[in-house]
Each structure stands twice: as C-alpha cells, then as structure tokens.
PDB file of C-alpha atoms in Angstrom:
ATOM      1  CA  MET A   1     119.159  89.115  78.911  1.00  0.00           C
ATOM      2  CA  GLU A   2     116.310  86.630  78.715  1.00  0.00           C
ATOM      3  CA  LEU A   3     112.834  88.124  79.104  1.00  0.00           C
ATOM      4  CA  ARG A   4     109.943  86.378  80.819  1.00  0.00           C
ATOM      5  CA  ASN A   5     106.254  87.021  81.350  1.00  0.00           C
ATOM      6  CA  LEU A   6     105.351  88.519  84.712  1.00  0.00           C
ATOM      7  CA  GLY A   7     102.462  86.245  85.577  1.00  0.00           C
ATOM      8  CA  ARG A   8      99.428  87.057  83.437  1.00  0.00           C
ATOM      9  CA  SER A   9     100.017  90.815  83.602  1.00  0.00           C
ATOM     10  CA  GLY A  10     101.203  91.148  80.015  1.00  0.00           C
ATOM     11  CA  LEU A  11     104.474  92.621  81.247  1.00  0.00           C
ATOM     12  CA  ARG A  12     107.780  91.208  80.029  1.00  0.00           C
ATOM     13  CA  VAL A  13     110.657  91.477  82.469  1.00  0.00           C
ATOM     14  CA  SER A  14     114.275  90.428  82.602  1.00  0.00           C
ATOM     15  CA  ALA A  15     114.883  86.986  84.071  1.00  0.00           C
ATOM     16  CA  ILE A  16     116.974  88.727  86.728  1.00  0.00           C
ATOM     17  CA  GLY A  17     115.552  91.642  88.669  1.00  0.00           C
ATOM     18  CA  LEU A  18     117.398  94.105  90.867  1.00  0.00           C
ATOM     19  CA  GLY A  19     116.401  94.456  94.506  1.00  0.00           C
ATOM     20  CA  CYS A  20     116.803  98.068  95.541  1.00  0.00           C
ATOM     21  CA  ASN A  21     116.700  97.867  99.348  1.00  0.00           C
ATOM     22  CA  ASN A  22     120.215  99.293  99.734  1.00  0.00           C
ATOM     23  CA  PHE A  23     119.542 102.415  97.689  1.00  0.00           C
ATOM     24  CA  GLY A  24     119.283 105.674  99.562  1.00  0.00           C
ATOM     25  CA  GLY A  25     120.221 104.083 102.865  1.00  0.00           C
ATOM     26  CA  ARG A  26     123.244 101.823 102.820  1.00  0.00           C
ATOM     27  CA  ILE A  27     124.682 103.320  99.631  1.00  0.00           C
ATOM     28  CA  GLY A  28     124.382 106.869  98.371  1.00  0.00           C
ATOM     29  CA  LYS A  29     123.165 108.533  95.222  1.00  0.00           C
ATOM     30  CA  ALA A  30     126.327 108.183  93.114  1.00  0.00           C
ATOM     31  CA  GLU A  31     126.778 104.502  93.970  1.00  0.00           C
ATOM     32  CA  THR A  32     123.099 103.808  93.390  1.00  0.00           C
ATOM     33  CA  GLN A  33     123.159 105.458  89.993  1.00  0.00           C
ATOM     34  CA  ALA A  34     126.248 103.469  88.999  1.00  0.00           C
ATOM     35  CA  VAL A  35     124.545 100.188  89.974  1.00  0.00           C
ATOM     36  CA  ILE A  36     121.348 101.095  88.124  1.00  0.00           C
ATOM     37  CA  HIS A  37     123.172 102.189  84.980  1.00  0.00           C
ATOM     38  CA  LYS A  38     125.189  98.952  84.946  1.00  0.00           C
ATOM     39  CA  ALA A  39     122.003  96.923  85.479  1.00  0.00           C
ATOM     40  CA  LEU A  40     120.346  98.706  82.561  1.00  0.00           C
ATOM     41  CA  ASP A  41     123.423  98.155  80.401  1.00  0.00           C
ATOM     42  CA  VAL A  42     123.306  94.376  80.988  1.00  0.00           C
ATOM     43  CA  GLY A  43     119.583  94.217  80.220  1.00  0.00           C
ATOM     44  CA  ILE A  44     117.937  94.201  83.644  1.00  0.00           C
ATOM     45  CA  THR A  45     114.470  95.705  83.348  1.00  0.00           C
ATOM     46  CA  LEU A  46     112.819  94.760  86.665  1.00  0.00           C
ATOM     47  CA  PHE A  47     113.582  96.965  89.690  1.00  0.00           C
ATOM     48  CA  ASP A  48     112.049  96.054  93.047  1.00  0.00           C
ATOM     49  CA  THR A  49     111.883  98.823  95.643  1.00  0.00           C
ATOM     50  CA  ALA A  50     109.678  99.973  98.536  1.00  0.00           C
ATOM     51  CA  ASP A  51     108.615 103.233 100.089  1.00  0.00           C
ATOM     52  CA  THR A  52     110.591 102.445 103.250  1.00  0.00           C
ATOM     53  CA  TYR A  53     113.947 101.909 101.530  1.00  0.00           C
ATOM     54  CA  GLY A  54     116.130 104.798 102.621  1.00  0.00           C
ATOM     55  CA  ASN A  55     113.045 106.336 104.246  1.00  0.00           C
ATOM     56  CA  GLY A  56     111.716 107.111 100.771  1.00  0.00           C
ATOM     57  CA  TYR A  57     114.985 108.405  99.370  1.00  0.00           C
ATOM     58  CA  GLY A  58     115.587 105.131  97.512  1.00  0.00           C
ATOM     59  CA  GLU A  59     112.573 105.801  95.285  1.00  0.00           C
ATOM     60  CA  GLU A  60     113.734 109.368  94.606  1.00  0.00           C
ATOM     61  CA  ILE A  61     117.160 108.143  93.524  1.00  0.00           C
ATOM     62  CA  LEU A  62     115.574 105.621  91.156  1.00  0.00           C
ATOM     63  CA  ASP A  63     113.682 108.371  89.364  1.00  0.00           C
ATOM     64  CA  LYS A  64     116.840 110.353  88.757  1.00  0.00           C
ATOM     65  CA  ALA A  65     118.860 107.300  87.722  1.00  0.00           C
ATOM     66  CA  PHE A  66     116.307 106.052  85.195  1.00  0.00           C
ATOM     67  CA  GLY A  67     115.797 109.425  83.568  1.00  0.00           C
ATOM     68  CA  ALA A  68     114.541 109.011  80.007  1.00  0.00           C
ATOM     69  CA  ARG A  69     114.867 105.212  80.321  1.00  0.00           C
ATOM     70  CA  ARG A  70     111.841 105.012  82.652  1.00  0.00           C
ATOM     71  CA  LYS A  71     109.772 103.714  79.749  1.00  0.00           C
ATOM     72  CA  ASP A  72     112.175 100.770  79.407  1.00  0.00           C
ATOM     73  CA  VAL A  73     111.884  99.491  82.972  1.00  0.00           C
ATOM     74  CA  VAL A  74     109.337  97.762  85.154  1.00  0.00           C
ATOM     75  CA  ILE A  75     109.114  99.326  88.595  1.00  0.00           C
ATOM     76  CA  ALA A  76     107.779  97.206  91.413  1.00  0.00           C
ATOM     77  CA  THR A  77     107.302  99.030  94.699  1.00  0.00           C
ATOM     78  CA  LYS A  78     105.664  98.195  97.997  1.00  0.00           C
ATOM     79  CA  GLY A  79     103.666  99.836 100.758  1.00  0.00           C
ATOM     80  CA  GLY A  80     102.114  98.900 104.050  1.00  0.00           C
ATOM     81  CA  TYR A  81     104.514 100.066 106.753  1.00  0.00           C
ATOM     82  CA  ASP A  82     103.667 103.388 108.340  1.00  0.00           C
ATOM     83  CA  PHE A  83     107.097 104.990 108.476  1.00  0.00           C
ATOM     84  CA  TYR A  84     105.575 108.346 107.534  1.00  0.00           C
ATOM     85  CA  THR A  85     104.665 109.278 111.098  1.00  0.00           C
ATOM     86  CA  ASN A  86     108.203 108.662 112.349  1.00  0.00           C
ATOM     87  CA  PRO A  87     110.680 108.273 109.461  1.00  0.00           C
ATOM     88  CA  GLY A  88     114.197 107.320 110.407  1.00  0.00           C
ATOM     89  CA  ALA A  89     113.190 105.674 113.657  1.00  0.00           C
ATOM     90  CA  ARG A  90     111.451 102.486 114.546  1.00  0.00           C
ATOM     91  CA  ASN A  91     110.364 103.406 118.065  1.00  0.00           C
ATOM     92  CA  GLY A  92     112.385 100.595 119.589  1.00  0.00           C
ATOM     93  CA  GLN A  93     110.394  98.101 117.545  1.00  0.00           C
ATOM     94  CA  ARG A  94     111.809  95.618 115.081  1.00  0.00           C
ATOM     95  CA  GLU A  95     109.609  97.098 112.392  1.00  0.00           C
ATOM     96  CA  TRP A  96     107.409 100.085 111.750  1.00  0.00           C
ATOM     97  CA  PRO A  97     103.723  99.486 112.417  1.00  0.00           C
ATOM     98  CA  GLN A  98     101.811  97.981 109.522  1.00  0.00           C
ATOM     99  CA  ASP A  99      98.764  99.649 108.038  1.00  0.00           C
ATOM    100  CA  MET A 100      96.954  97.698 105.370  1.00  0.00           C
ATOM    101  CA  SER A 101      93.855  99.861 105.421  1.00  0.00           C
ATOM    102  CA  PRO A 102      92.614 100.921 101.992  1.00  0.00           C
ATOM    103  CA  LYS A 103      93.060 104.577 102.923  1.00  0.00           C
ATOM    104  CA  PHE A 104      96.686 104.097 103.961  1.00  0.00           C
ATOM    105  CA  ILE A 105      97.602 101.977 100.929  1.00  0.00           C
ATOM    106  CA  ARG A 106      96.228 104.696  98.618  1.00  0.00           C
ATOM    107  CA  PHE A 107      98.178 107.319 100.585  1.00  0.00           C
ATOM    108  CA  ALA A 108     101.417 105.288 100.448  1.00  0.00           C
ATOM    109  CA  LEU A 109     101.060 104.625  96.712  1.00  0.00           C
ATOM    110  CA  GLU A 110     100.478 108.309  95.989  1.00  0.00           C
ATOM    111  CA  LYS A 111     103.620 109.190  97.974  1.00  0.00           C
ATOM    112  CA  SER A 112     105.615 106.571  96.030  1.00  0.00           C
ATOM    113  CA  LEU A 113     104.363 107.931  92.712  1.00  0.00           C
ATOM    114  CA  LYS A 114     105.501 111.404  93.720  1.00  0.00           C
ATOM    115  CA  ARG A 115     108.959 110.219  94.839  1.00  0.00           C
ATOM    116  CA  LEU A 116     109.378 108.130  91.681  1.00  0.00           C
ATOM    117  CA  ASN A 117     108.210 111.118  89.617  1.00  0.00           C
ATOM    118  CA  THR A 118     105.862 108.941  87.592  1.00  0.00           C
ATOM    119  CA  ASP A 119     102.128 108.619  87.158  1.00  0.00           C
ATOM    120  CA  TYR A 120     102.176 104.805  87.365  1.00  0.00           C
ATOM    121  CA  VAL A 121     104.048 101.865  88.803  1.00  0.00           C
ATOM    122  CA  ASP A 122     104.028  98.590  86.987  1.00  0.00           C
ATOM    123  CA  LEU A 123     103.598  96.385  90.042  1.00  0.00           C
ATOM    124  CA  TYR A 124     102.407  97.477  93.483  1.00  0.00           C
ATOM    125  CA  GLN A 125     102.959  95.020  96.300  1.00  0.00           C
ATOM    126  CA  LEU A 126     101.864  94.829  99.915  1.00  0.00           C
ATOM    127  CA  HIS A 127     104.934  94.822 102.146  1.00  0.00           C
ATOM    128  CA  ASN A 128     105.130  91.838 104.505  1.00  0.00           C
ATOM    129  CA  VAL A 129     101.426  91.084 104.710  1.00  0.00           C
ATOM    130  CA  LYS A 130     100.123  89.161 107.698  1.00  0.00           C
ATOM    131  CA  LEU A 131      97.006  87.628 106.218  1.00  0.00           C
ATOM    132  CA  ALA A 132      95.438  87.001 109.627  1.00  0.00           C
ATOM    133  CA  ASP A 133      95.365  90.776 110.220  1.00  0.00           C
ATOM    134  CA  LEU A 134      94.087  91.646 106.773  1.00  0.00           C
ATOM    135  CA  ARG A 135      90.512  92.556 105.903  1.00  0.00           C
ATOM    136  CA  SER A 136      91.071  91.421 102.350  1.00  0.00           C
ATOM    137  CA  ASP A 137      87.697  92.285 100.830  1.00  0.00           C
ATOM    138  CA  GLU A 138      88.115  96.023 101.491  1.00  0.00           C
ATOM    139  CA  LEU A 139      91.799  96.112 100.619  1.00  0.00           C
ATOM    140  CA  PHE A 140      91.494  94.142  97.392  1.00  0.00           C
ATOM    141  CA  ALA A 141      88.560  96.313  96.321  1.00  0.00           C
ATOM    142  CA  GLU A 142      90.785  99.374  96.856  1.00  0.00           C
ATOM    143  CA  LEU A 143      93.681  97.802  94.942  1.00  0.00           C
ATOM    144  CA  ASP A 144      91.317  96.963  92.094  1.00  0.00           C
ATOM    145  CA  LEU A 145      90.096 100.575  92.081  1.00  0.00           C
ATOM    146  CA  LEU A 146      93.700 101.864  91.980  1.00  0.00           C
ATOM    147  CA  VAL A 147      94.401  99.655  88.956  1.00  0.00           C
ATOM    148  CA  LYS A 148      91.274 100.911  87.190  1.00  0.00           C
ATOM    149  CA  GLU A 149      92.328 104.509  87.935  1.00  0.00           C
ATOM    150  CA  GLY A 150      95.644 103.826  86.243  1.00  0.00           C
TER     151      GLY A 150
END
C-alpha cells in the first residue's frame, strides 16, 4: 500500500483510509473485527471514526480489533455532536445538537480516548462544523492546548 504524508503533521498514512461509520451500529463486533483485520492485512493504516458511530460502541470495537497493532495505525476521530445526553435517540431531529464549545470538545475527546483505550488520537476532527456558529478563537485555543497536552 502506498503511503502519503498527512498534510504537514509528520504522519504517514495509507493512500486509502477506512471509514468506520458502520462499526458498532450497522454491523456488529465480529464483522467489524473481520473488516479491520483485512484492512490491516492489505496495508491500510488510516481509520476514520467518530464518537457518535454506534453511539460510542464503534470506538470501543476499534480498540479491541487493533489490539497490539495500535502503534501501527493512525486513528482519526471526531467530536462535536452532543449525543451523550440522549444516546440512541435523536429527539425527532435529523441530527443531535452540536456543541463546539471548548469545554464540550475536551469532554468528548476524553470520552473517545477512554473508549479507544488509548492516551492519544492521531487526528481529532470537528464533526460537521458550521463555521457561522463557531467562536473559533476560543475553540482553536482549546484544540491547541489539547495538542500541547498530548
């Protein structure tokens, strides 16, 4: 598998990444593990997930599927939807409410780290950002602080 630079991050990732939005929701643990193991076997190193996938269960399954190979993969996860107050339901809305406050993003990242059973993610993304609603100076300062904290 061809490797490429991930922007200017210094990370090298497979040219093909695996989107993990079906894990823990649409397909179960055994199927998820089979897909992940096959992806690893063919050289895929970039796995893109989010805290909302499978109401958090998708991240838990990833941890178990990677096992000792965690060091060989790049995990990209996302936060920004507040599904924590009502997981499994969307209150009749198309989507869960967004919360891009620095406090919530820190909270969501810490929850993801726990589910992934790791002390770091390689890439943390904001899920479906609406820039007009974003107070970017505060949020980007918090993201910068999270990076500095490791």
